[in-house]
mmCIF file of C-alpha atoms in Angstrom:
data_model
loop_
_atom_site.group_PDB
_atom_site.id
_atom_site.type_symbol
_atom_site.label_atom_id
_atom_site.label_comp_id
_atom_site.label_asym_id
_atom_site.label_seq_id
_atom_site.Cartn_x
_atom_site.Cartn_y
_atom_site.Cartn_z
ATOM 1 C CA MET A 1 121.300 91.908 108.519
ATOM 2 C CA LYS A 2 122.240 92.609 112.107
ATOM 3 C CA ILE A 3 122.334 89.708 114.546
ATOM 4 C CA ASP A 4 121.252 91.929 117.468
ATOM 5 C CA ASP A 5 118.281 93.412 115.574
ATOM 6 C CA PRO A 6 114.942 92.300 117.127
ATOM 7 C CA GLN A 7 113.798 91.322 113.617
ATOM 8 C CA THR A 8 116.500 88.628 113.512
ATOM 9 C CA VAL A 9 114.484 86.240 115.698
ATOM 10 C CA LEU A 10 111.508 86.737 113.365
ATOM 11 C CA GLN A 11 113.227 86.839 109.980
ATOM 12 C CA PHE A 12 115.702 83.957 110.227
ATOM 13 C CA PRO A 13 113.270 81.214 111.335
ATOM 14 C CA ASP A 14 110.834 82.223 108.573
ATOM 15 C CA LEU A 15 113.571 82.329 105.947
ATOM 16 C CA LEU A 16 114.896 78.979 107.123
ATOM 17 C CA GLU A 17 111.497 77.297 106.994
ATOM 18 C CA ILE A 18 110.736 78.663 103.522
ATOM 19 C CA PHE A 19 114.233 77.706 102.376
ATOM 20 C CA ASN A 20 113.811 74.143 103.672
ATOM 21 C CA LYS A 21 110.429 73.915 101.971
ATOM 22 C CA TYR A 22 111.689 75.034 98.540
ATOM 23 C CA ALA A 23 115.437 74.325 98.468
ATOM 24 C CA ASP A 24 114.897 71.246 96.299
ATOM 25 C CA LYS A 25 113.156 73.490 93.725
ATOM 26 C CA GLY A 26 116.180 75.806 93.515
ATOM 27 C CA LEU A 27 115.581 78.422 96.222
ATOM 28 C CA ASN A 28 118.716 80.004 97.691
ATOM 29 C CA VAL A 29 118.836 82.457 100.605
ATOM 30 C CA LEU A 30 121.838 84.756 100.884
ATOM 31 C CA ALA A 31 122.367 87.053 103.892
ATOM 32 C CA PHE A 32 124.816 89.962 103.992
ATOM 33 C CA PRO A 33 125.826 91.554 107.298
ATOM 34 C CA THR A 34 127.145 95.110 107.248
ATOM 35 C CA GLU A 35 128.913 97.583 109.490
ATOM 36 C CA GLN A 36 126.893 100.396 107.975
ATOM 37 C CA GLY A 37 123.927 101.551 110.002
ATOM 38 C CA TRP A 38 123.596 100.112 113.477
ATOM 39 C CA PHE A 39 126.974 98.687 114.488
ATOM 40 C CA GLU A 40 127.406 94.915 114.126
ATOM 41 C CA PRO A 41 129.833 94.105 116.968
ATOM 42 C CA ASP A 42 130.713 90.588 115.885
ATOM 43 C CA ASP A 43 133.284 89.617 113.278
ATOM 44 C CA ASP A 44 132.269 87.700 110.151
ATOM 45 C CA GLU A 45 132.903 84.242 111.569
ATOM 46 C CA THR A 46 130.984 85.000 114.778
ATOM 47 C CA VAL A 47 127.994 86.349 112.834
ATOM 48 C CA ARG A 48 127.921 83.123 110.787
ATOM 49 C CA ALA A 49 128.342 80.988 113.918
ATOM 50 C CA LYS A 50 125.504 82.795 115.707
ATOM 51 C CA ALA A 51 123.222 82.419 112.684
ATOM 52 C CA LYS A 52 123.966 78.683 112.650
ATOM 53 C CA GLU A 53 123.916 78.024 116.399
ATOM 54 C CA GLN A 54 121.065 80.305 117.421
ATOM 55 C CA MET A 55 118.832 80.033 114.351
ATOM 56 C CA ASN A 56 120.151 76.941 112.558
ATOM 57 C CA PHE A 57 120.645 79.060 109.441
ATOM 58 C CA GLY A 58 123.469 78.226 107.084
ATOM 59 C CA ARG A 59 123.840 75.477 104.528
ATOM 60 C CA TYR A 60 126.563 76.203 102.025
ATOM 61 C CA PRO A 61 126.173 76.998 99.145
ATOM 62 C CA ASN A 62 122.395 77.532 99.205
ATOM 63 C CA ALA A 63 121.723 79.295 102.524
ATOM 64 C CA VAL A 64 124.739 81.439 103.305
ATOM 65 C CA VAL A 65 125.723 84.263 105.637
ATOM 66 C CA PHE A 66 128.481 86.134 103.798
ATOM 67 C CA ASP A 67 131.277 88.322 105.139
ATOM 68 C CA LYS A 68 130.293 91.892 106.007
ATOM 69 C CA VAL A 69 129.918 94.219 103.030
ATOM 70 C CA ASP A 70 129.127 97.871 102.534
ATOM 71 C CA ILE A 71 125.670 98.238 101.039
ATOM 72 C CA LEU A 72 125.555 102.028 100.624
ATOM 73 C CA GLY A 73 127.617 104.812 99.107
ATOM 74 C CA PRO A 74 130.754 104.701 96.959
ATOM 75 C CA SER A 75 132.107 101.644 98.752
ATOM 76 C CA ALA A 76 128.900 99.613 98.256
ATOM 77 C CA ASN A 77 129.252 96.045 97.071
ATOM 78 C CA PRO A 78 128.432 95.913 93.323
ATOM 79 C CA LEU A 79 125.603 93.454 93.993
ATOM 80 C CA TYR A 80 123.806 95.976 96.214
ATOM 81 C CA SER A 81 124.513 98.815 93.809
ATOM 82 C CA ALA A 82 122.921 96.810 91.005
ATOM 83 C CA LEU A 83 119.945 95.613 93.064
ATOM 84 C CA THR A 84 119.038 99.057 94.371
ATOM 85 C CA LYS A 85 119.538 100.649 90.967
ATOM 86 C CA GLU A 86 117.228 98.089 89.372
ATOM 87 C CA LEU A 87 114.529 98.119 92.075
ATOM 88 C CA ALA A 88 113.907 101.318 94.004
ATOM 89 C CA THR A 89 111.563 101.130 96.971
ATOM 90 C CA PRO A 90 107.925 102.087 96.376
ATOM 91 C CA ASN A 91 108.793 104.983 98.690
ATOM 92 C CA GLY A 92 111.182 106.312 96.055
ATOM 93 C CA TYR A 93 114.519 105.340 97.598
ATOM 94 C CA GLY A 94 117.211 103.983 95.307
ATOM 95 C CA ARG A 95 119.207 102.590 98.243
ATOM 96 C CA ILE A 96 118.742 100.296 101.210
ATOM 97 C CA THR A 97 116.729 102.141 103.847
ATOM 98 C CA LEU A 98 116.249 99.516 106.581
ATOM 99 C CA ASN A 99 117.880 96.375 107.863
ATOM 100 C CA TYR A 100 116.302 93.163 106.521
ATOM 101 C CA GLU A 101 115.136 94.554 103.212
ATOM 102 C CA LYS A 102 114.951 91.583 100.876
ATOM 103 C CA PHE A 103 115.253 91.058 97.125
ATOM 104 C CA LEU A 104 113.752 88.216 95.109
ATOM 105 C CA LEU A 105 115.883 87.281 92.114
ATOM 106 C CA ASP A 106 115.022 84.937 89.289
ATOM 107 C CA SER A 107 117.228 82.013 88.267
ATOM 108 C CA THR A 108 119.357 84.308 86.073
ATOM 109 C CA GLY A 109 120.017 86.735 88.939
ATOM 110 C CA HIS A 110 117.620 89.411 87.692
ATOM 111 C CA PRO A 111 115.806 91.147 90.588
ATOM 112 C CA VAL A 112 112.032 90.849 90.259
ATOM 113 C CA ARG A 113 110.669 92.229 93.545
ATOM 114 C CA ARG A 114 111.915 94.039 96.634
ATOM 115 C CA TYR A 115 110.452 93.582 100.108
ATOM 116 C CA PRO A 116 110.433 95.813 103.188
ATOM 117 C CA ARG A 117 112.009 95.031 106.527
ATOM 118 C CA LYS A 118 108.995 93.539 108.271
ATOM 119 C CA PHE A 119 107.613 91.583 105.313
ATOM 120 C CA SER A 120 108.194 87.952 106.260
ATOM 121 C CA ALA A 121 109.299 85.075 104.099
ATOM 122 C CA TYR A 122 105.806 83.640 104.583
ATOM 123 C CA ASP A 123 104.375 86.799 103.024
ATOM 124 C CA MET A 124 106.795 86.329 100.122
ATOM 125 C CA GLU A 125 105.752 82.709 99.534
ATOM 126 C CA PRO A 126 103.213 83.361 96.722
ATOM 127 C CA ASP A 127 105.905 85.260 94.816
ATOM 128 C CA LEU A 128 108.464 82.508 95.463
ATOM 129 C CA LEU A 129 106.078 79.830 94.231
ATOM 130 C CA ALA A 130 105.262 81.767 91.077
ATOM 131 C CA LEU A 131 108.934 82.283 90.307
ATOM 132 C CA LEU A 132 109.885 78.668 91.053
ATOM 133 C CA ASN A 133 107.046 77.492 88.797
ATOM 134 C CA SER A 134 108.052 79.889 85.975
ATOM 135 C CA GLU A 135 104.810 81.846 86.352
ATOM 136 C CA PRO A 136 104.300 85.606 86.476
ATOM 137 C CA LEU A 137 104.445 87.169 89.916
ATOM 138 C CA PRO A 138 101.069 87.843 91.504
ATOM 139 C CA ALA A 139 99.972 91.452 91.904
ATOM 140 C CA GLU A 140 101.352 93.255 94.913
ATOM 141 C CA SER A 141 99.054 92.589 97.853
ATOM 142 C CA PRO A 142 97.497 95.183 100.184
ATOM 143 C CA ALA A 143 99.767 93.755 102.921
ATOM 144 C CA PHE A 144 102.795 94.466 100.707
ATOM 145 C CA ALA A 145 101.715 98.096 100.172
ATOM 146 C CA LYS A 146 100.987 98.509 103.892
ATOM 147 C CA ALA A 147 104.403 97.085 104.843
ATOM 148 C CA TRP A 148 106.134 99.614 102.567
ATOM 149 C CA ARG A 149 104.081 102.483 104.069
ATOM 150 C CA GLU A 150 105.170 101.352 107.532
ATOM 151 C CA ALA A 151 108.767 101.036 106.330
ATOM 152 C CA SER A 152 108.632 104.639 105.115
ATOM 153 C CA ARG A 153 107.817 105.816 108.642
ATOM 154 C CA GLU A 154 110.308 103.446 110.253
ATOM 155 C CA ALA A 155 113.097 104.634 107.936
ATOM 156 C CA LEU A 156 112.874 108.055 109.568
ATOM 157 C CA LYS A 157 113.194 106.931 113.176
ATOM 158 C CA SER A 158 114.475 103.382 113.611
ATOM 159 C CA GLU A 159 117.981 102.655 114.820
ATOM 160 C CA TYR A 160 117.926 99.910 112.179
ATOM 161 C CA SER A 161 117.418 102.372 109.335
ATOM 162 C CA PHE A 162 120.285 103.655 107.227
ATOM 163 C CA ARG A 163 120.434 107.451 107.462
ATOM 164 C CA TYR A 164 123.228 109.387 105.785
ATOM 165 C CA ASN A 165 125.637 111.071 108.219
ATOM 166 C CA TYR A 166 123.695 109.605 111.132
ATOM 167 C CA ASN A 167 124.675 105.968 111.067
ATOM 168 C CA TYR A 168 126.292 105.500 107.694
ATOM 169 C CA TYR A 169 128.877 107.565 105.903
ATOM 170 C CA THR A 170 130.246 107.579 102.396
ATOM 171 C CA ALA A 171 133.897 107.053 103.193
ATOM 172 C CA PRO A 172 135.469 105.639 100.026
ATOM 173 C CA ASP A 173 138.158 103.846 102.053
ATOM 174 C CA SER A 174 135.918 101.542 104.079
ATOM 175 C CA MET A 175 137.550 98.282 105.145
ATOM 176 C CA TYR A 176 134.490 96.488 103.719
ATOM 177 C CA LYS A 177 134.788 98.107 100.298
ATOM 178 C CA TYR A 178 134.458 95.599 97.513
ATOM 179 C CA ASN A 179 137.801 94.661 96.026
ATOM 180 C CA PRO A 180 137.698 92.472 92.897
ATOM 181 C CA VAL A 181 141.229 91.252 93.653
ATOM 182 C CA ASN A 182 139.724 89.269 96.555
ATOM 183 C CA ASP A 183 137.601 87.306 94.066
ATOM 184 C CA LYS A 184 140.640 85.879 92.294
ATOM 185 C CA LYS A 185 141.977 82.535 93.444
#
């Protein structure tokens, strides 16, 4: 996520409304800012504060904006490495290609579907309901397929896409590299 991305004003209100609607059934929404791709000028605390103040998003521990993480390359957070390995895009990418790509995980943390940048939380609602009601996911809709086709084109030209050696690099010494030592209390 990038706070200055034009999709922010569309994505966060939708995510918040869907979260509020289904939080009592176990829905959690987790957002991860990154320095990779288009530069995120704010520090972690400011990103969280803006999400809360400008979009009213943030209710620990169920709707959280985390500290910045790397999502690509050798310094990628293990969560993103696992998610992208498990669910490639329909366009064939085994990495994040655009800001605001979303993953739907079941209650055990297993990823069940991946969504493109401009696919709203409202569009995800049938999948959310199925998962929350322990039902199989519905078939992918024509709107889902269309959104991925559009994402394929956008990934080639958008400043909010992640393009190797253009706006993300694989420096193994990134300051946002995951360090398991930080998880110990």
